[in-house]
Amino acid sequence: MPGVFQMSIDEAIKECETLKSLGLYSIILFGIPDVKDSVGSDALCEHGIIAQAIREIKAAHPDMFVVTDLCFCEYTDHGHCGIIDTARETVDNDATLELSAKQAIVHAKAGADMIAPSGMMDGIIVTLRTALDKAGYVELPIMAYSTKFSSGYYGPFRDVAESVPSFGDRTTYQMDPANRREAIAESIEDEAQGADILMVKPALAYLDIIRDIKENTSRPLAIYNVSGEYAMLKFAGREGLIDYDRVLMETMIAFKRAGASIIISYHAKEVAKLLGH
Ligand code: PBG
Ligand code: ZN
């Protein structure tokens, strides 16, 4: 993925300096541990890569808003977003909920400013809200990956994050791109469970869904401009096929026009520069 790298914690701290100079004060963290196992132990440990990263980044940059992606696919050796029921060779939704609550507390204790569960498990929002409240983190917001499609646009990310599933695919927990009604219902459901921010992911091929959800919910709506979308623009720009800056801004405007309040994007630094920061 051009211009996108795995970073050490030291590099991430330096990157925050650059981001702030561009007026960017929020980041979302994805952890890639040295050792992966069947239950994603690194994600459950207070000395795991993410816990350590949150602590060190917040110590160096208290003014940086640190969001954590909460999932298991980068931490498990099988690459799925949850714990596997080995007898049935599927993700065990309820076992995953239990461990997700643990992971959320690890993030909270380390100092995360917002938790963003991305695994698409049923009941995840109410589970995390209850667990966080019980542990005293009543003010800690949850950004739900509420409408997340099973998408070919995630290809480059899985490569960078080393999270390609070792068997099967994610269609049992991610959503069918053809199903508009379910897409809307999933975000309404997460709002009812207590999500503070909703999300549509990917963005570009789902502008209609962004608008639908905007009109049917009252939480701020984030969109995730994913790796495949980024890569398409990058490679077309490099080949001189499109006016890169122009198409980039046109794309960002489309997200806003569709109803996005928050844009999560690999283009963030480029956009900040184009906006004159
Ligand atoms: C999985 C996760 C994915 C992305 C971030 N976290 C999708 C997936 O692999 O199914 C995709 C991000 C991107 O493509 O930029 N929890
Ligand atoms: Zn995942």
XYZ file of C-alpha atoms and ligand atoms in Angstrom:
294
model
C 0.000 0.000 0.000
C 1.823 3.131 -1.176
C 2.669 5.518 1.666
C 1.185 3.269 4.360
C 3.460 1.428 6.791
C 3.458 -0.518 9.995
C 5.025 1.688 12.664
C 6.860 1.068 15.896
C 5.548 2.968 18.922
C 8.433 5.461 18.630
C 7.559 6.097 14.997
C 3.892 6.543 15.875
C 4.819 9.143 18.477
C 6.834 11.040 15.853
C 3.982 10.729 13.363
C 1.664 12.433 15.870
C 3.957 15.454 15.771
C 3.522 15.663 11.985
C -0.224 15.171 12.279
C -0.612 17.971 14.795
C 1.368 20.346 12.598
C -1.303 19.668 9.946
C -4.164 20.300 12.347
C -4.995 16.612 12.766
C -5.668 15.719 16.390
C -7.217 12.280 16.239
C -5.902 8.877 15.274
C -7.172 5.310 15.207
C -4.774 2.558 16.258
C -4.479 -0.982 14.878
C -2.095 -3.324 16.667
C 0.042 -5.991 15.088
C 1.614 -8.185 17.767
C 4.809 -10.203 17.428
C 3.002 -13.346 18.449
C -0.481 -14.360 17.314
C -2.452 -17.224 18.838
C -5.941 -18.751 18.690
C -7.560 -16.271 21.111
C -5.533 -13.133 20.376
C -3.858 -13.021 23.795
C -1.773 -9.953 22.978
C -4.963 -7.910 22.711
C -6.032 -8.980 26.206
C -2.796 -8.176 27.958
C -1.973 -4.893 29.647
C 1.506 -5.066 28.152
C 0.297 -5.928 24.662
C 1.199 -3.783 21.676
C -1.942 -1.651 21.760
C -1.997 -1.039 25.506
C 1.650 -0.023 25.349
C 1.086 2.203 22.319
C -1.861 4.013 23.911
C 0.087 4.677 27.102
C 3.182 5.988 25.334
C 1.307 8.071 22.764
C -0.931 9.670 25.391
C 2.109 10.396 27.582
C 3.902 12.143 24.707
C 0.771 13.748 23.226
C -1.977 14.255 25.817
C -3.812 16.466 23.297
C -4.068 13.676 20.722
C -7.470 11.921 20.674
C -6.652 8.229 20.530
C -9.276 5.848 19.173
C -8.666 2.103 19.290
C -9.908 -0.423 16.783
C -11.239 -3.317 18.851
C -11.108 -6.633 17.032
C -9.286 -9.959 17.001
C -8.272 -10.431 13.367
C -4.837 -8.848 13.760
C -4.133 -10.813 16.941
C -5.299 -14.318 16.067
C -3.276 -16.886 14.141
C -6.378 -17.787 12.071
C -7.043 -14.122 11.166
C -10.759 -14.098 11.990
C -12.427 -11.239 13.866
C -13.461 -13.518 16.728
C -12.768 -16.710 18.595
C -13.288 -19.907 16.618
C -15.684 -22.631 17.640
C -13.393 -25.376 16.369
C -16.103 -28.052 16.215
C -18.146 -25.945 13.810
C -15.311 -24.013 12.171
C -17.176 -20.724 12.667
C -16.702 -17.666 14.817
C -18.260 -18.129 18.258
C -20.197 -14.885 18.682
C -20.802 -15.069 22.427
C -17.318 -16.245 23.371
C -16.012 -13.325 21.319
C -18.259 -10.887 23.192
C -16.760 -11.955 26.503
C -13.196 -11.479 25.316
C -14.112 -8.202 23.594
C -15.234 -6.816 26.942
C -11.814 -7.714 28.342
C -10.089 -6.062 25.410
C -12.142 -2.887 25.911
C -11.077 -2.658 29.551
C -7.431 -3.064 28.524
C -7.828 -0.129 26.111
C -9.687 1.961 28.674
C -7.134 1.364 31.421
C -4.309 2.290 29.077
C -5.996 5.634 28.388
C -7.900 5.291 25.108
C -10.225 8.204 24.342
C -12.719 6.163 22.340
C -13.251 2.463 21.575
C -14.226 1.343 18.078
C -15.339 -2.296 17.844
C -14.971 -3.496 14.248
C -15.681 -7.231 14.441
C -19.418 -7.136 13.624
C -20.415 -9.482 16.457
C -24.089 -9.401 17.453
C -24.654 -7.596 20.742
C -21.173 -6.055 20.871
C -22.281 -2.502 21.681
C -24.465 -3.343 24.671
C -21.781 -5.771 25.903
C -19.032 -3.165 25.796
C -21.202 -0.385 27.210
C -22.172 -2.567 30.164
C -18.579 -3.696 30.787
C -17.148 -0.174 30.540
C -19.823 1.288 32.820
C -19.269 -1.438 35.392
C -15.548 -0.720 35.412
C -16.200 2.986 35.931
C -15.639 4.173 32.359
C -19.109 5.647 31.967
C -17.806 8.620 29.983
C -15.762 6.631 27.488
C -17.467 6.798 24.076
C -17.997 3.901 21.676
C -17.793 4.347 17.926
C -19.554 1.363 16.369
C -18.480 -0.059 13.047
C -22.230 -0.376 12.780
C -22.707 -1.011 9.062
C -19.667 -2.848 7.795
C -19.889 -4.734 4.554
C -18.063 -7.846 3.508
C -15.919 -6.062 0.939
C -13.197 -6.637 -1.588
C -12.021 -3.097 -0.847
C -10.275 -4.307 2.343
C -7.624 -6.200 0.375
C -4.653 -3.856 0.831
C -5.362 -3.420 4.569
C -5.289 -7.163 5.210
C -1.955 -7.274 3.514
C -0.525 -4.461 5.675
C -2.157 -5.750 8.879
C -1.295 -9.392 8.158
C -4.908 -10.368 8.838
C -6.022 -12.456 5.869
C -8.222 -15.276 7.274
C -6.410 -18.627 7.102
C -9.680 -20.417 6.194
C -13.139 -19.353 5.053
C -14.105 -15.687 4.779
C -15.881 -12.993 6.789
C -19.309 -13.294 5.167
C -20.834 -14.921 8.268
C -20.343 -11.747 10.322
C -19.830 -8.907 7.825
C -22.754 -7.655 5.751
C -23.998 -8.510 2.286
C -23.324 -5.531 -0.058
C -26.634 -6.191 -1.809
C -28.774 -5.889 1.323
C -29.848 -2.286 1.809
C -32.499 -2.860 4.493
C -30.213 -4.864 6.739
C -27.515 -2.197 6.306
C -29.825 0.455 7.720
C -31.223 -1.820 10.443
C -27.743 -2.664 11.766
C -26.911 0.979 12.461
C -30.322 1.629 14.036
C -29.711 -1.401 16.256
C -26.287 -0.168 17.386
C -27.728 3.256 18.168
C -30.370 1.575 20.342
C -27.641 -0.419 22.121
C -25.859 2.804 23.066
C -23.321 3.570 20.347
C -22.154 7.185 20.480
C -21.018 7.323 16.866
C -22.162 5.129 13.972
C -20.182 4.166 10.895
C -20.513 3.016 7.316
C -17.605 1.076 5.832
C -16.470 1.101 3.044
C -17.599 4.534 1.879
C -17.373 5.179 -1.831
C -19.549 2.349 -3.105
C -22.041 2.936 -0.265
C -22.941 6.635 -0.467
C -26.636 5.745 -0.664
C -26.363 3.807 2.597
C -24.577 6.735 4.267
C -27.486 8.980 3.331
C -30.068 6.390 4.431
C -28.450 5.966 7.841
C -27.976 9.694 8.275
C -31.720 10.134 7.793
C -32.737 7.243 10.049
C -30.486 7.821 13.083
C -29.480 10.793 15.213
C -25.881 9.983 16.171
C -22.881 11.498 14.398
C -22.010 9.339 11.414
C -18.456 8.340 10.535
C -17.427 6.866 7.237
C -14.343 4.735 6.683
C -12.629 5.498 3.393
C -10.900 2.108 3.193
C -7.614 0.816 1.851
C -8.891 -0.339 -1.561
C -10.506 3.035 -2.185
C -7.260 4.753 -1.278
C -5.228 2.428 -3.472
C -7.432 2.961 -6.535
C -6.918 6.722 -6.420
C -3.214 6.385 -5.688
C -2.477 4.099 -8.593
C -4.672 5.999 -11.056
C -2.965 9.223 -9.978
C 0.498 7.728 -10.329
C -0.268 6.602 -13.855
C -1.375 10.119 -14.724
C -4.852 8.890 -15.577
C -6.621 11.281 -13.217
C -5.933 14.656 -11.642
C -5.243 13.158 -8.223
C -5.818 16.215 -6.004
C -9.003 17.113 -7.782
C -10.476 13.617 -7.616
C -9.432 13.343 -3.963
C -11.269 16.510 -2.946
C -14.268 15.554 -5.059
C -14.391 12.252 -3.186
C -14.196 13.946 0.221
C -16.976 16.344 -0.765
C -19.106 13.369 -1.788
C -18.683 11.849 1.694
C -19.751 15.110 3.326
C -22.640 15.566 0.912
C -23.852 12.029 1.627
C -23.976 12.784 5.352
C -20.618 12.024 6.986
C -19.656 13.996 10.086
C -16.360 12.147 10.484
C -14.077 10.864 7.725
C -11.522 8.175 8.560
C -9.037 8.140 5.715
C -5.496 7.219 4.671
C -5.663 10.488 2.714
C -6.022 12.588 5.880
C -2.616 14.281 5.693
C -2.977 15.006 1.969
C -6.431 16.486 2.493
C -5.195 18.663 5.376
C -2.460 20.014 3.099
C -4.895 20.678 0.264
C -7.084 22.550 2.727
C -4.146 24.835 3.435
C -2.783 23.544 6.743
C -11.195 -5.829 10.553
C -10.803 -4.573 9.872
C -10.922 -4.376 8.514
C -10.402 -3.122 8.227
C -10.020 -2.565 9.428
N -10.271 -3.497 10.446
C -11.621 -5.136 7.483
C -11.396 -6.545 7.283
O -10.254 -7.007 7.159
O -12.402 -7.243 7.199
C -10.304 -2.573 6.844
C -9.660 -1.307 6.708
C -9.294 -0.928 5.334
O -9.492 -1.646 4.334
O -8.757 0.162 5.244
N -11.625 -5.707 11.828
Zn -11.452 -7.862 12.510
